[in-house]
Amino acid sequence: MKDEQFRYADERFADIQMLRYRVEGFDALSLRQKKLVYHLSEAALYGRDILWDQNCRYNLPLRRMLEAVYVAIKRGDKRLGILPEAETRAFGEYMRRVWFANGVHHHYSMDKFKPTFGEDFLRKALRDIEYPVDETLMRLIFDDKFLPKRVNQADGEDLLQTSAMNYYSPDVTQAEAERFYAEQKNAEDPHPVMYGMNSRLERDEKGRLVERTWKSGGMYGKNIDRIIDCLSSAHEVAENDKQRQVLASLIEFYRTGDLRTFDQYTIQWVEDTLSEVDFTNGFTEVYGDPLGLKASWEGYVNLRDNVATHRTQQLSDNAQWFEDHSPVDSRFKKSVCNGVTAKVVEAAILGGDLYPASAIGINLPNSNWVRQEHGSKSVTIGNLTHAYAEAAKGNGFREEFVIDKATRDLLNTYDEALDDLHTDLHECLGHGSGKLLPGVDPDALKAYGSTIEEARADLFALYYIADPKLIELGLVPNEEAYKSQYYSYLMNGLLTQLVRIELGKQIEEAHMRNRALISRWVMAHCDGAMTLVVKNQKTYLQISDYPALRLAIGKLLAEVQRIKSEGDFEAARRLVEDYGVEIDADLHNEILSRYRALNLAPYKGFINPCYNAVRNDAGEIVDVKITYGEAFDEQMLRYGRDYSL
Ligand code: ZN
């Protein structure tokens, strides 16, 4: 299919624009590799319900109930009387929002959705189709005060008691959970596991805290057994011995839930740099737990893009040079930068917490000591960034928010390429750089840890994107190009990222806090090299001295690395609370109304392609076909039907 014929932008609802991505490299794979993609994709889809349940304990029954009504409406079920059109439409939108968020809370703001259809509408529809009414679910949908927020990060409140996530039973307090995990930690252990990562913290009959582990025969055991089956099929068609070892260890981990096995699996996975088809499958990111310990389930499969990977290879080959020349205190630097492998990939399937909203760059594993001793694997997902760029062409955004034509031209010329480069730098050098001082608890920054870590990686990227070394390596065309990235990054951090937040709310999500913190801190410490100016009642970012910004970025990088390396919780708290949280209400209002006038969706997510296995009479797979046409709701209903146990 040619670019012009492929529709990157699909349907639009609420604050969401659905996109499609293409997997260009799939057809060129061998049959064996296609089978590998197929089995790994199935494994990535079987974990979906784990994530739904992690997000809130009522999400799965809620989804089943809503889908029963949705399907009845869609198929024109005769039992339904005549439904008011506006409410039917409002219900359809609510259903899509719940699908998109993998639950009843917004995927980004974490706030519970407010339905725009009435309770009577839903009760009547349920009665018509004879679906039992569950009063708790009714409360979940219609009572604003019941479980209003998935992850609460408000300083000073009990973060577990005020969050609807399902990683702890509802009666466990923050202080208890923190004590429980503090007691497990042994500061002497150079190779600590990620305590609590794959379990729910509950109470036994005697009221003592116990962990219920997610594994075969344990919590989510049925889903995990199916994942194990798919991984076993993948094992048979693995590309090489290393990948076979990786799959065997992951299967072993899913069987036992043993976190030492998990670490072993991630080390082997980092060492597998040869496979063209690669994957992540398991309990991975901790943003969904207010304490940052418990990992949400995600899975995806990728194919290496060999041409673009040459670009990131240049970065990882020079990792030690970047580490040595950073403005960070030498006590916090790695003396040996090993194994920062970076590649550009195409996503082949997205699952769990990477679907439908997805990251575009991923650096794993998350264990600090594994990263220090064995390195990490970093990917930039090229076919997703390309889909974003294609869908954004000509949407009027830059005309509205960029200060003048010269700056707009700068962005139009360089920004797509420099954005990709920023992601590469962030993932393959930023997160991989620096070290903790001996004895520092990797979780010392607690609720501020994620924001500080993202700031560290972004600052590393921003500092180096302006370095002549990148021109020398042929990754940046000239001395002007980096300015496009500075402008777009800082404009986003100061102004345009606010479009993702409701008026009256503060900044809560870790990546957004990080961008605000960097942009505002740099503005306050650059002697006027950048300012906000108002022209015709519209606020714009004006930059008069780019090199001065780089100096400020370097200073902040040094401080953020110090905070991380020393585990300086108080400094982390101050930096985030002073620069990364509050929003000026007038400015927020202005940005929202300018953005509204453009009629764009602030969030985007992806519809997956479908993989169909063609089997012979003996049931063996003889081909795997990829298709792209499936509608969002059909995909959601199919996943609910085929991958729910
Ligand atoms: Zn990051």
XYZ file of C-alpha atoms and ligand atoms in Angstrom:
646
model
C 0.000 0.000 0.000
C 1.271 3.481 -0.843
C 1.456 6.232 1.770
C -1.312 8.237 0.108
C -3.756 5.336 0.232
C -3.144 4.417 3.839
C -5.401 6.316 6.226
C -3.268 7.170 9.273
C -6.037 9.122 10.995
C -9.068 7.006 11.856
C -12.087 7.886 13.988
C -12.236 10.716 16.503
C -14.191 10.812 19.796
C -14.049 12.885 23.016
C -10.428 14.048 23.368
C -9.074 11.127 21.344
C -7.875 10.746 17.766
C -7.424 7.145 16.700
C -4.539 6.432 14.342
C -3.315 3.422 12.418
C 0.258 2.327 11.957
C 1.771 0.240 9.218
C 4.221 -2.614 9.667
C 6.315 -2.139 6.526
C 8.828 -4.827 7.352
C 6.367 -7.664 7.934
C 6.046 -8.942 4.374
C 9.811 -9.256 4.008
C 10.110 -11.587 7.013
C 10.691 -15.321 6.588
C 7.751 -17.628 7.354
C 9.513 -18.660 10.551
C 9.803 -15.021 11.660
C 6.192 -14.374 10.721
C 5.159 -17.253 12.964
C 7.291 -15.787 15.717
C 5.521 -12.429 15.347
C 2.194 -14.222 15.365
C 2.778 -16.169 18.587
C 4.332 -13.206 20.381
C 1.410 -11.015 19.294
C -1.020 -13.500 20.755
C 0.997 -13.431 23.982
C 0.769 -9.626 23.960
C -3.020 -9.743 23.693
C -3.715 -12.361 26.366
C -2.564 -10.025 29.135
C -5.130 -7.338 28.370
C -7.504 -8.180 31.207
C -4.670 -8.185 33.737
C -4.163 -4.503 33.069
C -7.889 -3.743 33.221
C -8.050 -5.328 36.640
C -4.886 -3.590 37.826
C -6.352 -0.218 36.898
C -9.435 -0.675 39.098
C -11.035 -3.723 40.680
C -14.408 -3.097 38.989
C -13.135 -2.489 35.448
C -13.745 -5.978 34.075
C -17.368 -6.392 35.219
C -17.968 -2.809 34.097
C -16.632 -3.549 30.618
C -18.756 -6.695 30.270
C -21.877 -4.835 31.277
C -21.248 -1.874 28.974
C -20.334 -4.152 26.069
C -23.570 -6.127 26.461
C -25.532 -2.888 25.995
C -23.217 -1.617 23.247
C -23.557 -4.836 21.240
C -27.348 -4.862 21.679
C -27.559 -1.315 20.308
C -25.109 -1.965 17.489
C -26.809 -5.152 16.318
C -30.277 -3.633 16.665
C -31.482 -6.018 19.392
C -35.294 -6.152 19.097
C -35.741 -6.231 22.870
C -34.505 -2.670 23.174
C -37.275 -0.129 22.894
C -36.736 3.140 21.113
C -33.700 4.828 22.681
C -33.196 8.604 22.681
C -30.645 9.352 19.978
C -28.498 11.849 21.910
C -28.132 9.519 24.881
C -27.373 6.547 22.657
C -24.574 8.546 21.067
C -23.333 9.663 24.491
C -23.283 6.038 25.629
C -21.281 4.995 22.544
C -18.724 7.679 23.290
C -18.494 6.653 26.945
C -17.923 3.041 25.881
C -15.081 4.136 23.588
C -13.489 6.227 26.306
C -13.568 3.270 28.696
C -12.061 1.017 26.012
C -9.366 3.526 25.258
C -8.416 4.022 28.910
C -8.537 0.296 29.769
C -11.012 1.251 32.434
C -13.219 3.923 33.876
C -10.461 6.478 34.558
C -8.890 8.714 31.929
C -5.608 7.167 30.738
C -3.672 10.408 31.260
C -5.433 12.603 33.791
C -6.439 9.539 35.855
C -9.818 11.167 36.606
C -12.984 9.121 36.378
C -15.104 9.738 33.291
C -18.347 11.615 33.718
C -21.142 10.036 31.693
C -23.311 12.347 29.587
C -26.178 9.845 29.434
C -28.619 9.357 32.280
C -28.805 6.545 34.800
C -32.372 5.831 33.637
C -31.126 5.257 30.112
C -28.685 2.584 31.221
C -31.063 0.914 33.687
C -33.757 0.635 31.061
C -31.380 -0.790 28.449
C -30.089 -3.377 30.929
C -33.629 -4.354 31.879
C -34.561 -4.708 28.197
C -31.697 -7.072 27.448
C -32.161 -8.868 30.795
C -28.665 -8.090 32.054
C -28.526 -8.060 35.861
C -27.997 -4.628 37.359
C -25.011 -4.391 39.671
C -25.466 -1.451 42.036
C -21.738 -1.051 42.660
C -21.167 -0.621 38.936
C -23.977 1.932 38.802
C -22.278 3.833 41.571
C -18.965 3.568 39.768
C -20.455 5.175 36.676
C -22.752 7.771 38.203
C -21.383 8.714 41.638
C -18.610 11.330 41.195
C -17.295 10.745 44.681
C -16.840 6.980 44.380
C -13.259 6.068 43.324
C -12.780 9.425 41.551
C -9.097 9.021 40.699
C -6.966 6.111 39.532
C -3.603 7.402 40.786
C -3.530 10.289 43.234
C -0.190 12.069 43.593
C -1.301 14.966 45.820
C 1.419 15.732 48.353
C 0.344 15.047 51.953
C -2.608 12.695 51.331
C -2.655 8.923 51.834
C -1.882 8.021 48.237
C -3.274 4.488 48.463
C -6.499 5.349 50.224
C -7.215 8.091 47.679
C -6.329 6.086 44.549
C -8.655 3.656 42.751
C -5.866 1.473 41.343
C -5.989 -2.162 42.377
C -2.410 -2.935 43.431
C -3.316 -2.936 47.121
C -6.513 -4.039 48.803
C -8.618 -1.033 49.728
C -7.899 -1.237 53.452
C -4.100 -1.036 53.108
C -2.703 2.382 54.002
C 0.299 4.081 52.445
C 2.255 4.033 55.703
C 1.656 0.271 56.118
C 2.689 -0.509 52.548
C 5.807 1.624 52.784
C 6.775 -0.080 56.033
C 6.106 -3.515 54.528
C 8.487 -2.901 51.638
C 11.064 -0.987 53.679
C 11.391 -4.099 55.875
C 12.044 -6.362 52.876
C 14.888 -4.255 51.631
C 18.437 -5.080 52.493
C 20.732 -2.121 51.846
C 23.728 -4.469 51.653
C 22.308 -6.477 48.727
C 24.048 -5.300 45.564
C 21.470 -7.110 43.425
C 18.066 -6.368 44.954
C 14.982 -7.643 43.170
C 12.177 -5.187 42.439
C 10.192 -5.884 45.579
C 6.464 -6.110 45.153
C 6.616 -5.637 41.394
C 4.406 -8.619 40.491
C 1.968 -8.875 43.360
C -0.999 -7.291 45.042
C -0.602 -6.381 48.703
C -3.491 -7.755 50.732
C -4.443 -8.796 54.230
C -4.816 -12.394 55.401
C -7.520 -13.604 57.847
C -5.417 -12.475 60.791
C -5.051 -8.990 59.350
C -1.379 -9.382 58.444
C -0.123 -8.009 55.134
C 0.583 -10.630 52.472
C 1.462 -10.509 48.795
C -0.668 -12.330 46.244
C 1.539 -13.049 43.277
C 0.574 -12.881 39.619
C 1.681 -16.188 38.142
C 0.503 -19.495 36.776
C -1.805 -20.936 39.421
C -1.834 -17.573 41.203
C -3.578 -14.333 40.480
C -4.514 -13.971 36.764
C -3.320 -17.588 36.468
C -5.570 -18.389 33.485
C -4.342 -15.452 31.435
C -0.769 -16.216 32.363
C -1.180 -19.852 31.315
C -2.309 -18.733 27.864
C 0.619 -16.355 27.656
C 2.919 -19.253 28.564
C 1.361 -21.358 25.759
C 1.995 -18.588 23.228
C 5.546 -18.037 24.459
C 6.151 -21.786 24.191
C 5.009 -21.730 20.563
C 7.300 -18.739 19.984
C 10.145 -20.691 21.602
C 9.844 -23.321 18.838
C 10.420 -20.753 16.103
C 12.862 -18.441 17.924
C 15.536 -16.808 15.823
C 18.558 -18.002 17.783
C 19.731 -19.684 20.989
C 19.857 -16.452 22.953
C 16.255 -15.663 22.172
C 15.273 -19.237 23.061
C 16.972 -18.718 26.417
C 15.102 -15.428 26.922
C 11.759 -17.088 26.222
C 12.549 -20.046 28.480
C 13.397 -17.725 31.388
C 10.285 -15.647 30.899
C 8.142 -18.792 30.878
C 9.878 -19.917 34.062
C 9.169 -16.534 35.652
C 5.485 -16.716 34.737
C 5.353 -20.230 36.239
C 6.991 -19.309 39.549
C 6.601 -15.549 39.989
C 10.194 -15.566 41.274
C 11.686 -12.089 40.928
C 15.262 -13.415 40.731
C 14.220 -15.361 37.654
C 12.745 -12.144 36.323
C 16.087 -10.356 36.705
C 17.831 -13.242 34.987
C 15.338 -13.030 32.126
C 15.923 -9.292 31.700
C 19.701 -9.777 31.638
C 19.379 -12.373 28.890
C 16.962 -10.107 27.083
C 19.449 -7.216 27.165
C 22.096 -9.564 25.780
C 19.908 -10.539 22.832
C 20.922 -7.874 20.352
C 20.801 -10.006 17.227
C 17.161 -10.986 16.880
C 15.234 -9.033 14.292
C 11.919 -9.777 15.970
C 11.941 -8.676 19.602
C 9.343 -8.179 22.303
C 8.414 -7.088 25.790
C 5.894 -9.118 27.742
C 5.159 -8.727 31.412
C 4.969 -6.511 34.464
C 6.884 -3.478 33.370
C 6.134 0.157 34.193
C 5.200 1.492 37.627
C 3.330 4.702 36.772
C 0.005 3.140 37.751
C 1.061 2.646 41.393
C 1.188 5.849 43.449
C 4.129 4.342 45.339
C 5.921 3.397 42.102
C 6.544 -0.239 43.090
C 3.949 -2.355 41.312
C 4.183 -2.828 37.597
C 1.374 -2.729 35.097
C 1.185 -5.478 32.527
C 2.207 -4.629 28.993
C 3.256 -6.459 25.891
C 4.392 -5.542 22.437
C 6.307 -6.987 19.540
C 8.686 -5.154 17.264
C 10.746 -5.582 14.108
C 14.110 -3.929 13.716
C 14.329 -1.107 11.165
C 17.863 -1.656 9.927
C 18.314 1.661 8.133
C 17.176 3.853 11.013
C 18.978 1.694 13.548
C 22.252 2.879 12.042
C 21.406 6.275 13.570
C 21.005 5.015 17.120
C 23.984 2.710 16.708
C 26.102 5.839 16.357
C 24.828 7.045 19.712
C 25.388 3.820 21.573
C 28.845 3.350 20.037
C 29.724 6.709 21.563
C 27.914 6.231 24.888
C 31.119 6.552 26.911
C 32.035 9.814 25.186
C 28.636 11.276 26.084
C 28.912 10.085 29.671
C 32.418 11.530 30.045
C 31.513 14.942 28.595
C 28.244 15.551 30.415
C 28.070 18.487 32.858
C 27.341 16.096 35.716
C 29.676 15.740 38.740
C 32.137 12.936 38.016
C 31.122 11.080 41.211
C 27.740 10.398 39.610
C 29.035 9.218 36.245
C 29.462 5.690 35.055
C 33.122 4.898 34.571
C 32.223 2.131 32.157
C 29.160 2.557 29.965
C 28.295 -0.906 28.823
C 25.733 -2.302 26.528
C 23.519 0.680 25.837
C 21.990 -0.831 22.752
C 19.659 1.291 20.783
C 17.577 0.523 17.804
C 14.765 1.888 15.781
C 11.919 -0.551 15.406
C 8.486 -0.915 13.924
C 5.767 -1.917 16.315
C 4.050 -5.081 15.090
C 1.449 -5.211 17.863
C 0.677 -3.156 20.984
C -0.853 -4.705 24.093
C -1.671 -4.081 27.740
C -0.487 -0.734 29.025
C 0.911 0.179 25.583
C -2.471 0.002 23.912
C -4.261 1.910 22.490
C -2.181 4.846 23.790
C 1.470 3.969 23.327
C 4.917 5.214 24.213
C 7.127 6.041 21.219
C 10.402 5.285 22.941
C 11.045 2.554 25.475
C 14.106 1.773 27.541
C 14.197 -1.405 29.595
C 14.767 -3.104 31.965
C 13.911 -0.867 34.917
C 16.077 -2.564 37.553
C 18.874 -0.186 38.514
C 21.585 -2.755 39.115
C 20.772 -4.679 35.934
C 21.102 -1.428 34.015
C 24.390 -0.579 35.680
C 25.979 -3.978 35.253
C 24.418 -5.255 32.055
C 23.135 -2.169 30.279
C 19.719 -1.682 28.826
C 17.934 -1.941 25.544
C 16.423 1.124 24.087
C 14.018 1.450 21.200
C 12.429 4.229 19.254
C 9.233 3.119 17.556
C 9.585 4.666 14.127
C 6.287 3.622 12.571
C 4.340 5.212 15.445
C 6.178 8.546 15.277
C 5.696 8.505 11.531
C 1.954 7.971 11.969
C 1.803 10.919 14.386
C 3.678 13.173 11.984
C 1.511 12.148 9.018
C -1.708 12.707 10.938
C -0.562 16.163 12.166
C 0.283 17.595 8.755
C -1.488 20.866 8.060
C -3.594 20.877 11.245
C -2.916 24.575 12.055
C -1.229 23.958 15.397
C 2.076 25.667 14.619
C 0.334 28.615 12.978
C -1.504 29.192 16.240
C 1.205 28.665 18.842
C 4.616 29.343 17.276
C 5.649 32.991 17.603
C 6.630 33.900 14.040
C 7.152 32.601 10.551
C 10.921 32.254 10.887
C 10.522 29.959 13.901
C 7.720 28.064 12.161
C 9.968 27.497 9.152
C 12.686 26.271 11.494
C 10.287 23.717 12.991
C 8.862 22.665 9.656
C 12.374 22.024 8.351
C 13.930 20.157 11.258
C 11.479 19.158 13.933
C 10.315 15.712 12.803
C 13.888 14.446 12.490
C 15.087 16.181 15.659
C 12.124 14.873 17.620
C 13.125 11.322 16.703
C 16.686 12.113 17.687
C 15.510 13.526 21.029
C 13.683 10.263 21.690
C 16.812 8.265 20.799
C 18.965 10.370 23.110
C 16.404 10.225 25.918
C 16.015 6.459 25.730
C 19.399 5.105 24.796
C 21.682 7.563 26.566
C 19.579 9.568 29.041
C 17.996 6.769 31.046
C 21.164 4.713 30.730
C 23.490 7.410 32.043
C 24.706 8.127 35.563
C 24.792 5.944 38.667
C 23.539 5.904 42.227
C 26.068 6.388 45.004
C 26.713 3.147 46.921
C 23.975 2.382 49.444
C 21.420 4.784 47.986
C 17.941 3.261 47.878
C 16.722 3.289 44.250
C 13.239 4.179 45.546
C 14.471 7.019 47.786
C 12.643 9.659 45.741
C 9.330 7.827 46.242
C 6.414 9.528 44.512
C 8.808 12.011 42.836
C 11.034 9.271 41.429
C 9.322 8.904 38.050
C 9.300 12.646 37.378
C 12.964 13.062 38.317
C 13.961 10.074 36.197
C 12.127 11.422 33.139
C 13.659 14.870 33.720
C 17.113 13.329 33.855
C 16.609 11.578 30.509
C 15.052 14.635 28.827
C 17.789 16.978 30.099
C 20.462 14.631 28.831
C 18.774 14.645 25.417
C 18.317 18.430 25.350
C 21.884 19.057 26.434
C 23.389 16.854 23.748
C 21.079 17.615 20.883
C 22.868 20.996 20.723
C 26.337 19.451 20.853
C 28.682 19.727 17.832
C 29.416 16.026 18.372
C 26.060 15.174 16.797
C 26.924 17.180 13.677
C 30.267 15.389 13.554
C 28.431 12.040 13.751
C 26.180 13.109 10.896
C 23.015 12.932 13.027
C 22.245 16.661 12.976
C 22.622 18.571 9.704
C 23.917 21.927 11.000
C 24.170 24.355 13.909
C 20.642 25.683 13.434
C 18.721 22.426 13.649
C 18.808 21.903 17.434
C 16.988 25.212 17.889
C 13.831 23.669 16.451
C 13.888 21.055 19.198
C 14.560 23.642 21.913
C 11.704 25.767 20.716
C 9.165 22.964 20.359
C 10.151 21.291 23.634
C 10.009 24.489 25.693
C 6.825 25.717 24.030
C 5.233 22.406 24.914
C 6.499 22.442 28.500
C 5.400 26.022 29.157
C 2.271 26.320 27.074
C 0.847 23.700 24.780
C 0.999 20.612 26.962
C -1.601 22.366 29.113
C -4.206 21.448 26.508
C -4.183 17.976 28.038
C -5.352 19.240 31.406
C -8.818 20.336 32.470
C -9.220 23.900 33.678
C -8.772 24.127 37.453
C -6.599 21.013 37.679
C -2.885 20.802 38.357
C -0.171 18.869 36.551
C 0.042 15.306 37.813
C 1.412 12.913 35.221
C 5.163 12.259 35.572
C 6.212 13.096 31.991
C 4.159 16.297 31.997
C 5.523 17.370 35.370
C 9.000 16.740 34.048
C 8.473 18.921 30.962
C 6.951 21.755 32.993
C 9.716 21.541 35.547
C 12.489 21.723 32.963
C 10.904 24.531 30.950
C 10.026 26.715 33.921
C 13.296 26.164 35.734
C 15.282 27.031 32.603
C 13.165 30.132 32.043
C 13.849 31.236 35.625
C 17.601 30.623 35.358
C 18.579 31.866 31.880
C 18.864 35.632 32.404
C 16.082 36.426 29.980
C 17.313 34.234 27.099
C 13.708 33.046 26.819
C 10.523 34.829 27.895
C 6.798 34.616 27.443
C 5.440 37.556 25.452
C 1.854 38.579 24.734
C 0.849 39.706 21.254
C -2.813 40.401 20.441
C -3.799 38.836 23.761
C -2.015 35.624 22.860
C 0.934 34.287 24.806
C 3.984 33.072 22.887
C 7.396 31.776 23.752
C 10.198 34.057 22.566
C 13.766 32.796 22.533
C 16.554 35.302 22.006
C 19.635 33.329 23.007
C 19.710 29.576 22.365
C 23.258 28.918 23.627
C 22.309 30.487 26.979
C 19.465 27.966 27.267
C 21.892 25.133 26.790
C 23.961 26.389 29.707
C 20.907 26.422 31.960
C 19.913 22.948 30.775
C 23.393 21.700 31.658
C 23.131 23.155 35.161
C 19.772 21.554 35.779
C 21.012 18.222 34.421
C 23.864 18.317 36.951
C 21.445 19.050 39.805
C 18.866 16.431 38.802
C 21.580 13.787 38.487
C 22.855 14.775 41.964
C 19.344 14.378 43.373
C 18.998 10.954 41.795
C 22.495 9.759 42.708
C 22.252 10.863 46.331
C 18.556 9.980 46.743
C 17.856 13.540 47.934
C 14.101 13.265 48.490
C 13.666 16.778 49.871
C 15.367 18.438 46.893
C 13.309 16.278 44.502
C 10.128 17.288 46.256
C 10.982 20.981 46.125
C 12.000 20.944 42.479
C 8.856 19.131 41.393
C 6.457 21.056 43.628
C 8.006 24.478 42.837
C 8.270 24.088 39.078
C 6.301 21.073 37.890
C 2.834 21.145 39.393
C 0.943 24.427 39.487
C -0.729 26.103 36.512
C -1.561 29.768 36.075
C -5.333 29.756 35.587
C -5.488 32.688 33.133
C -2.784 31.252 30.937
C -4.413 27.830 31.073
C -7.742 29.262 30.027
C -6.163 31.122 27.121
C -4.273 28.077 25.814
C -7.370 25.892 26.084
C -9.557 28.291 24.148
C -6.960 28.772 21.392
C -6.579 25.022 21.147
C -10.317 24.425 21.151
C -10.655 26.733 18.160
C -8.366 24.384 16.190
C -10.688 21.479 16.928
C -7.888 18.924 17.436
C -7.744 15.943 19.761
C -5.057 16.227 22.448
C -4.603 12.441 22.800
C -3.868 9.810 20.232
C -3.844 6.067 20.234
C -3.540 3.223 17.787
C -5.668 0.543 16.222
C -3.649 -2.658 15.861
C -3.264 -4.569 12.626
C -4.674 -8.111 12.602
C -2.543 -11.187 12.077
C -4.314 -14.151 10.604
C -2.621 -17.510 10.676
C -3.334 -19.628 7.605
C -3.259 -23.298 8.597
C -3.073 -26.516 6.563
C -5.228 -29.572 7.227
C -2.815 -30.746 9.905
C -3.297 -27.432 11.723
C 0.228 -26.188 10.995
C 0.702 -22.537 10.176
C 1.716 -22.175 6.521
C 1.403 -18.396 6.263
C 0.567 -15.356 8.360
C -1.340 -12.480 6.782
C -1.493 -8.959 8.077
C -4.539 -6.724 7.524
C -5.322 -3.188 8.643
C -8.992 -2.481 8.125
C -10.583 -3.355 11.465
C -12.672 -0.624 13.134
C -11.814 0.415 16.685
C -15.013 -0.906 18.255
C -14.794 -4.198 16.346
C -11.226 -4.655 17.535
C -12.230 -3.971 21.132
C -15.166 -6.361 20.999
C -13.005 -9.038 19.369
C -10.323 -8.694 22.031
C -13.004 -8.866 24.710
C -14.365 -12.039 23.101
C -11.146 -13.858 22.185
C -8.665 -12.888 24.885
C -10.800 -12.708 28.003
C -10.877 -15.778 30.228
Zn 11.636 8.103 29.664
